[in-house]
Coordinates of C-alpha atoms and ligand atoms in Angstrom, one line a residue:
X1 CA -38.8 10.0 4.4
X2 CA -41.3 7.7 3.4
X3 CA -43.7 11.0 2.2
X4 CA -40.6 13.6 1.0
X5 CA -38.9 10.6 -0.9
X6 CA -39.5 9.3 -4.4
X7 CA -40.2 5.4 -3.8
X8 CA -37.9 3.6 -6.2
X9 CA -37.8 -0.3 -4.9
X10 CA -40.4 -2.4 -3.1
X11 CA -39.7 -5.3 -1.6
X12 CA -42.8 -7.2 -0.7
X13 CA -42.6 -10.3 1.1
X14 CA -39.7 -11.5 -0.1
X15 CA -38.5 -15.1 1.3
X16 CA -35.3 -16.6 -0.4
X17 CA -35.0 -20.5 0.9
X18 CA -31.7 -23.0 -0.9
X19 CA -31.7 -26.8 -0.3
X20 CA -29.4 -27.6 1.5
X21 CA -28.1 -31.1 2.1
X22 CA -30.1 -34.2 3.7
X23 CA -33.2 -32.4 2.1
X24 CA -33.4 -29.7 4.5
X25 CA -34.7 -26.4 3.6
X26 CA -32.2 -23.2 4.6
X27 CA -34.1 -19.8 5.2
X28 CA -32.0 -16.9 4.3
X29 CA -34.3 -14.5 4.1
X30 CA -37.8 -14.5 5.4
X31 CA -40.8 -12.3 4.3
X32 CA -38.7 -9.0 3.8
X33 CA -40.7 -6.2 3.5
X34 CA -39.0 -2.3 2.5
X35 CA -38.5 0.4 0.4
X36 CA -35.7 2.5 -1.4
X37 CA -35.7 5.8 -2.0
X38 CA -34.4 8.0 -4.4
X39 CA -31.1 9.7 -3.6
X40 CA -31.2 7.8 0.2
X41 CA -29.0 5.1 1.7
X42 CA -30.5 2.0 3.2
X43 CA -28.1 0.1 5.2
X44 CA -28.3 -3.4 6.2
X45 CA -26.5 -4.4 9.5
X46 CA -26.6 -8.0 11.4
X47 CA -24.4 -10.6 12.0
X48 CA -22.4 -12.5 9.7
X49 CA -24.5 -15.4 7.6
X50 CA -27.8 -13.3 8.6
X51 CA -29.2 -13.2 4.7
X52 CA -27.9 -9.2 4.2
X53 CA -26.3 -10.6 1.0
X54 CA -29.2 -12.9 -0.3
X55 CA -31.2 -9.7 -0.3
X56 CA -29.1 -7.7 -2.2
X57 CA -28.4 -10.6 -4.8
X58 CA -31.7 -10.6 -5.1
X59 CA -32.5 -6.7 -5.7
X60 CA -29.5 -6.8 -8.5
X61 CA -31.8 -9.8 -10.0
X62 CA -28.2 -12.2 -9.8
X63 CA -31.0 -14.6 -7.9
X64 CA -34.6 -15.0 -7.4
X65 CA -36.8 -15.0 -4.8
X66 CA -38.7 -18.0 -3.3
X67 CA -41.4 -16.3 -2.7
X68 CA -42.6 -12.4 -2.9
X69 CA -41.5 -9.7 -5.3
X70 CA -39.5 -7.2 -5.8
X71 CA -40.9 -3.8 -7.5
X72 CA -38.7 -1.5 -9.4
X73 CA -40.5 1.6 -10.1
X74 CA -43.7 -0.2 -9.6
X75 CA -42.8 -3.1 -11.8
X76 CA -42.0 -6.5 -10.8
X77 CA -38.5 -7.0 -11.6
X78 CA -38.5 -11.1 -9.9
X79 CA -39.3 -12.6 -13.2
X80 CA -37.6 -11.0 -15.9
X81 CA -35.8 -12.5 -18.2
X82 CA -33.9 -12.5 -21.7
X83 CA -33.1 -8.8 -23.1
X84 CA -35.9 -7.6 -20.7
X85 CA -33.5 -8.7 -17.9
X86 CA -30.7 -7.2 -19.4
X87 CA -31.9 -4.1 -20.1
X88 CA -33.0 -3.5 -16.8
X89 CA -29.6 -4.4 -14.9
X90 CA -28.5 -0.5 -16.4
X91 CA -31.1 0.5 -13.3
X92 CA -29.2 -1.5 -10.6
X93 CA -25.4 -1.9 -10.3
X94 CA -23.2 -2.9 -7.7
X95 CA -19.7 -1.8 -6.0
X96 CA -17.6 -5.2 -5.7
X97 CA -16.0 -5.8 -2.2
X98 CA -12.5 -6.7 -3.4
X99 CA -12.5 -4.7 -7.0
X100 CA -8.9 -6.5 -7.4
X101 CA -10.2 -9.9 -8.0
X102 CA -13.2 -8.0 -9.4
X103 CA -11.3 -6.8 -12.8
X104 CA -9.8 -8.9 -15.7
X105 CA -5.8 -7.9 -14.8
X106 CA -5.4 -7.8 -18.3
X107 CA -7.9 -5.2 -19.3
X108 CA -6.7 -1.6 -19.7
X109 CA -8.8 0.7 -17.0
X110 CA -10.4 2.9 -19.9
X111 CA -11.9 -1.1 -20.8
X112 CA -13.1 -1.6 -17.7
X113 CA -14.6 1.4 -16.5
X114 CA -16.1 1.7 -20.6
X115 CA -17.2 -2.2 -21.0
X116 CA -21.0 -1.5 -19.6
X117 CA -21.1 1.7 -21.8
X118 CA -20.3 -0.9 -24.9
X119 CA -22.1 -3.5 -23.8
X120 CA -25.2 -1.5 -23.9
X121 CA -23.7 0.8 -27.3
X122 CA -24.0 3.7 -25.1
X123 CA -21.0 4.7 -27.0
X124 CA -18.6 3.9 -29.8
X125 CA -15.1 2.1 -29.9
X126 CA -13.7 6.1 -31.2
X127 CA -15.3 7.5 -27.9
X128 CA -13.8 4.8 -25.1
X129 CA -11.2 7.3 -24.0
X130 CA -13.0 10.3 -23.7
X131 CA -15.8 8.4 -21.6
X132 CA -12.9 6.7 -19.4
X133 CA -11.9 10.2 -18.7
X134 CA -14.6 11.8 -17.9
X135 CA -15.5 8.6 -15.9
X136 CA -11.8 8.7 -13.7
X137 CA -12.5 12.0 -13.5
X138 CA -15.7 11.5 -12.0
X139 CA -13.9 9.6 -8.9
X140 CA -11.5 11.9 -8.6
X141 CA -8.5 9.9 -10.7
X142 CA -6.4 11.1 -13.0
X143 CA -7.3 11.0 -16.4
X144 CA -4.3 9.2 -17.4
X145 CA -4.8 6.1 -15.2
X146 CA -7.0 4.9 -18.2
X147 CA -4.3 3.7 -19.6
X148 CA -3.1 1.6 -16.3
X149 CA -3.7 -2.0 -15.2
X150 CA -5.4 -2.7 -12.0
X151 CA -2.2 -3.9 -10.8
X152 CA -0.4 -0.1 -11.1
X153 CA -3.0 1.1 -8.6
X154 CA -3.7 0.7 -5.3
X155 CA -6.4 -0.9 -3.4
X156 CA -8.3 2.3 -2.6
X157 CA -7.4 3.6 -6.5
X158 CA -8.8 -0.1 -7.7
X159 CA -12.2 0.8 -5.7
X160 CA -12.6 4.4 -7.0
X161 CA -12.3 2.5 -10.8
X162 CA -15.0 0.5 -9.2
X163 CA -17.3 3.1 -8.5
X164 CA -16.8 4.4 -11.6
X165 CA -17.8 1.2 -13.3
X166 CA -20.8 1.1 -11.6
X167 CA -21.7 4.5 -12.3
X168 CA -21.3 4.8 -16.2
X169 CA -24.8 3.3 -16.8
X170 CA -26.2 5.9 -14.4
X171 CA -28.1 3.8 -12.3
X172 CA -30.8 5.1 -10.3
X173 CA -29.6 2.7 -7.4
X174 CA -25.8 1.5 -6.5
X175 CA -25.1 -1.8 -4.6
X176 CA -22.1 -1.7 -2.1
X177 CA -21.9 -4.6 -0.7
X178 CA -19.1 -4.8 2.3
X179 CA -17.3 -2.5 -0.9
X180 CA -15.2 -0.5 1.7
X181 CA -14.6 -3.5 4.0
X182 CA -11.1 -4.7 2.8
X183 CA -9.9 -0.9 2.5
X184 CA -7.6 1.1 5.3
X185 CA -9.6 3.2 7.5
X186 CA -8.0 6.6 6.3
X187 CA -9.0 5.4 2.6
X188 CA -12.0 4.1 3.8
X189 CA -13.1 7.7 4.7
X190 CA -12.3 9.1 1.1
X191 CA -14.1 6.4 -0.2
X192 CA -16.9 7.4 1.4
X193 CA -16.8 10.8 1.1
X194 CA -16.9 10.3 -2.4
X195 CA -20.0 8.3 -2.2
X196 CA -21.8 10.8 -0.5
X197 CA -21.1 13.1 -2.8
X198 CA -22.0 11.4 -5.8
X199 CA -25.2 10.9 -3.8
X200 CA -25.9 14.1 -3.6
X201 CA -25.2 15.3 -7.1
X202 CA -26.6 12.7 -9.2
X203 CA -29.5 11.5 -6.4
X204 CA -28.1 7.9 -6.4
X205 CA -29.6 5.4 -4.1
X206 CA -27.5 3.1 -1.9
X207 CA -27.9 0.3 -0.2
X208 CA -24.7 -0.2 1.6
X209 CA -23.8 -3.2 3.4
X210 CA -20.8 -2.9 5.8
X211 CA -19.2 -4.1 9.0
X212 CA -18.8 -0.9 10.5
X213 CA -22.4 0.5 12.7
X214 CA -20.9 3.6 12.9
X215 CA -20.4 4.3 9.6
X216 CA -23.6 3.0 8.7
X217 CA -25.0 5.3 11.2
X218 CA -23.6 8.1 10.1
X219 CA -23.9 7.3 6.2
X220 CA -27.8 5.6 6.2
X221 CA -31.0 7.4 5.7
X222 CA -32.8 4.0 6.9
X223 CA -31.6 1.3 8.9
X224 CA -32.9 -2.6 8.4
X225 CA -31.7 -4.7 11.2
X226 CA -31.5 -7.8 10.2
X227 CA -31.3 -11.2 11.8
X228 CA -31.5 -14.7 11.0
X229 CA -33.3 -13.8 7.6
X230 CA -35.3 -11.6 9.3
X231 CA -35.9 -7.9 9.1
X232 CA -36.4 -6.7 13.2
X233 CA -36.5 -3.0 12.5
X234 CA -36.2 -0.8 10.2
X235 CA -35.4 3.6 11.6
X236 CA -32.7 6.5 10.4
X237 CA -29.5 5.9 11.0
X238 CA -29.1 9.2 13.6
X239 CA -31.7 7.0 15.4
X240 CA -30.2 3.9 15.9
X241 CA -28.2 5.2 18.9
X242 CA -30.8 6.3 21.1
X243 CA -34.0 5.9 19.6
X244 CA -34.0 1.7 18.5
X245 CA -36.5 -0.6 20.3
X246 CA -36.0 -4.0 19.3
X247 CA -33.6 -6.1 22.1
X248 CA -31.3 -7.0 19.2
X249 CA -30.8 -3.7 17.7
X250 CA -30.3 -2.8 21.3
X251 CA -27.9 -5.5 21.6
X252 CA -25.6 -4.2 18.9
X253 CA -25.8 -0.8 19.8
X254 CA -24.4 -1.8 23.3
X255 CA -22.4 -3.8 21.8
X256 CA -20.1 -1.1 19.9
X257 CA -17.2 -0.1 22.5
X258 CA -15.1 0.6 19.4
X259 CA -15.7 2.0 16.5
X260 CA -14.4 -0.5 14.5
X261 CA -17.1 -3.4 16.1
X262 CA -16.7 -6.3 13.8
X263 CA -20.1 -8.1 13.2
X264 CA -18.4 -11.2 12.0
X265 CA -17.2 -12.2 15.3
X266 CA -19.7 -13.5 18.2
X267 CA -21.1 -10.4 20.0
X268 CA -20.8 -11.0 23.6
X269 CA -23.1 -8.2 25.1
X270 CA -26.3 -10.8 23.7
X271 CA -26.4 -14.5 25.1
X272 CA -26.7 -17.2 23.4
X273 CA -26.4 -18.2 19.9
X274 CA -27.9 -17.2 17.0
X275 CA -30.0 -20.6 15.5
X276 CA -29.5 -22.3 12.4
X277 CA -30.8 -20.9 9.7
X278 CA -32.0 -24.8 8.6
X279 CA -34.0 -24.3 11.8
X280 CA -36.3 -21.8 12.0
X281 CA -37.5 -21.5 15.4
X282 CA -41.8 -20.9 15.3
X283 CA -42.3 -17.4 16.9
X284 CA -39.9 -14.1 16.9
X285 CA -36.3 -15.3 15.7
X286 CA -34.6 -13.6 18.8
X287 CA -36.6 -15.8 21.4
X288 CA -33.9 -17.9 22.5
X289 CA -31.5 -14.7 23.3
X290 CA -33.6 -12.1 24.3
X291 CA -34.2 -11.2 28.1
X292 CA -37.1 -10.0 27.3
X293 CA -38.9 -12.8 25.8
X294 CA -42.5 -13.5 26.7
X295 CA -44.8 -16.5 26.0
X296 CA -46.7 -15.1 22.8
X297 CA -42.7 -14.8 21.8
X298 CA -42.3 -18.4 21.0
X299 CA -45.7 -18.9 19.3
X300 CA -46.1 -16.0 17.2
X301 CA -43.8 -14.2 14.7
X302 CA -44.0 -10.7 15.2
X303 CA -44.4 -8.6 12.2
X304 CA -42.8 -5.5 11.6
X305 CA -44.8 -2.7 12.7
X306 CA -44.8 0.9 12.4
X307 CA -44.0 3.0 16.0
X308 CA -43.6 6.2 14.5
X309 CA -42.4 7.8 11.8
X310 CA -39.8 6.1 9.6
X311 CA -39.5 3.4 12.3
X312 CA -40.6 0.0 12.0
X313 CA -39.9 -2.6 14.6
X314 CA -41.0 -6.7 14.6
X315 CA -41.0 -7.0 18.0
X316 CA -44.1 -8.2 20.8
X317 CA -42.8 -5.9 23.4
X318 CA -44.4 -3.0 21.0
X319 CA -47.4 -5.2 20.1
X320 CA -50.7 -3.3 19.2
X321 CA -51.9 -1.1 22.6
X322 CA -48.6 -1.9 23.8
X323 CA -46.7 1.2 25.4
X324 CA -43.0 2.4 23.9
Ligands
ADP1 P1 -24.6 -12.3 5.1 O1 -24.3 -11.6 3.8 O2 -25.5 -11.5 6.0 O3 -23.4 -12.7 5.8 P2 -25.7 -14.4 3.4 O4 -26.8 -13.7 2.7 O5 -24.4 -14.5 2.6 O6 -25.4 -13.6 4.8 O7 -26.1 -15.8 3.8 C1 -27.4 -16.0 4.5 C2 -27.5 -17.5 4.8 O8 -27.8 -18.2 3.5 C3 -26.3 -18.2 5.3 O9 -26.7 -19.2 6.2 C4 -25.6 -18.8 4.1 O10 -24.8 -19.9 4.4 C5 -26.8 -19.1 3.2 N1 -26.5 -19.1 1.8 C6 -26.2 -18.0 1.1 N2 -26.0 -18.3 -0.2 C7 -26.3 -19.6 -0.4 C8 -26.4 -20.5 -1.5 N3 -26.1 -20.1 -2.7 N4 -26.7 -21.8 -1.2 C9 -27.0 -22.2 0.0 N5 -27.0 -21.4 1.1 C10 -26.6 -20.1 0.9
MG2 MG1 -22.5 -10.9 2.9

């Protein structure tokens, strides 16, 4: 991917820490390193209170980072500001989890889905319905719900005006953050179908958050793993299955008995608990709950190293002249 693939977003060593009471210091996200790609999904799976959300806050430039940077197009988008700022944020927008709470009730669809378009006078007042049209349409809605309220729609309706407000800018690269979580699984499915194919016909980049590892799986180009702030491996989603290396990766995977595996609850196939994130244990993140862990393991971080192609793993078990 990394060759065939137009590089659109860099993430180089990106650490996001917040105080946190008694003058402690919480790590949510600790020296992230990886790339989007042009029309590809990256997914981001790991546990509940991992830093999956930190991350993408920080790639929609609604936070910044500690420390590291974050390229957009070869630019470093970490310390923009003012009408810079704004301008960019056409580049980046994001699908909101619960698009009900999301909307002003009292806006008319054809506002909502039209307010970036006017923010940025990428149309006039005279041309709002036309756009909202062609924008509903877009989604597969009616053209007449532009003249609805969020509340004469349905959740799954609510999300596809959602989608649609994130697309009118035409951003190169769409946010969906846990934006399918709250939805039935038989809308779920349409949901996603339709964000595969505005993938493919207007070569969107994703980077979907979400519960579900089997839809991530089946939807993400590239997998990061994430845990405790941590990336621990980064490989296609067909791969995931039978080709991941890292112990936690392999602990999710054996993990799923159901296709519905919920990451916020405690996942019993891996020991242990995960640490807080106010304590940051010195060596690999996973010592205390792997099976596998060896001395160097509670010295030395592991960084995340390439194995082959498109897979990156942060793990000493694959350490330099180590066998796979
Ligand atoms: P995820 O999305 O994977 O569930 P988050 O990115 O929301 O995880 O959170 C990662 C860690 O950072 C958690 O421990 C969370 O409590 C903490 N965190 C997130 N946002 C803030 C904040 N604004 N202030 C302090 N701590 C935060
Ligand atoms: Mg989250």
């Amino acid at each position: 991917m990394s060759e065939n693939h137009e590089r659109i977003l860099e993430a180089k060593h990106v650490t996001k820490k917040y105080s946190a009471p008694g003058g402690r210091t919480l790590t949510a996200n600790s020296d992230i390193n990886l790339c989007m790609y042009r029309g590809r999904t990256l997914g981001v799976v790991g546990e509940s209170g991992c830093g999956k959300s930190t991350f993408m806050r920080m790639v929609l430039s609604l936070e910044e980072p500690t420390e590291g940077e974050i390229l957009y197009r070869g630019k470093n988008i970490t310390k923009l500001k003012g009408e810079k700022l704004r301008q960019h944020r056409q580049n980046i927008q994001m699908v909101f989890q619960d698009p009900s709470e999301a909307f002003n009730p009292k806006m008319k669809i054809m506002d909502i889905v039209c307010e970036p378009l006017l923010n940025f006078k990428r149309i006039k007042q005279s041309e709002k319905e036309q756009a909202a049209r062609r924008l509903l349409e877009m989604v597969e809605l009616p053209g007449d719900f532009a003249y609805r309220y969020p509340h004469n729609m349905s959740g799954g309706q609510r999300q596809r005006v959602g989608i649609a407000r994130a697309l009118a800018l035409e951003p190169e690269i769409i946010i969906c953050d846990e934006a399918t979580s709250a939805l039935d699984v038989s809308v779920q499915k349409t949901i996603i179908e339709l964000l595969v194919r505005l993938q493919r016909e207007k070569n969107i980049a994703y980077g979907f958050i979400c519960h579900d590892i089997a839809l991530v799986q089946s939807l993400a180009h590239q997998v990061a793993v994430m845990y405790l702030g941590n990336i621990v491996e980064i490989l296609p989603g067909e791969r995931i299955g039978a080709g991941s290396l890292h112990p936690y990766t392999r602990g999710l995977m054996g993990a799923i008995f159901d296709l519905k595996m919920d990451f916020s609850k405690p996942i019993e196939s891996i020991e242990g608990e995960v640490p807080s994130p106010l304590d940051m244990p010195e060596g690999c993140p996973f010592q205390n709950r792997c099976r596998q862990c060896m001395e160097i393991c509670r010295k030395e971080k592991p960084l995340l190293r390439t194995v082959s192609e498109d897979h990156q793993v942060a793990c000493h078990l694959y350490g330099e002249g180590r066998q796979i």
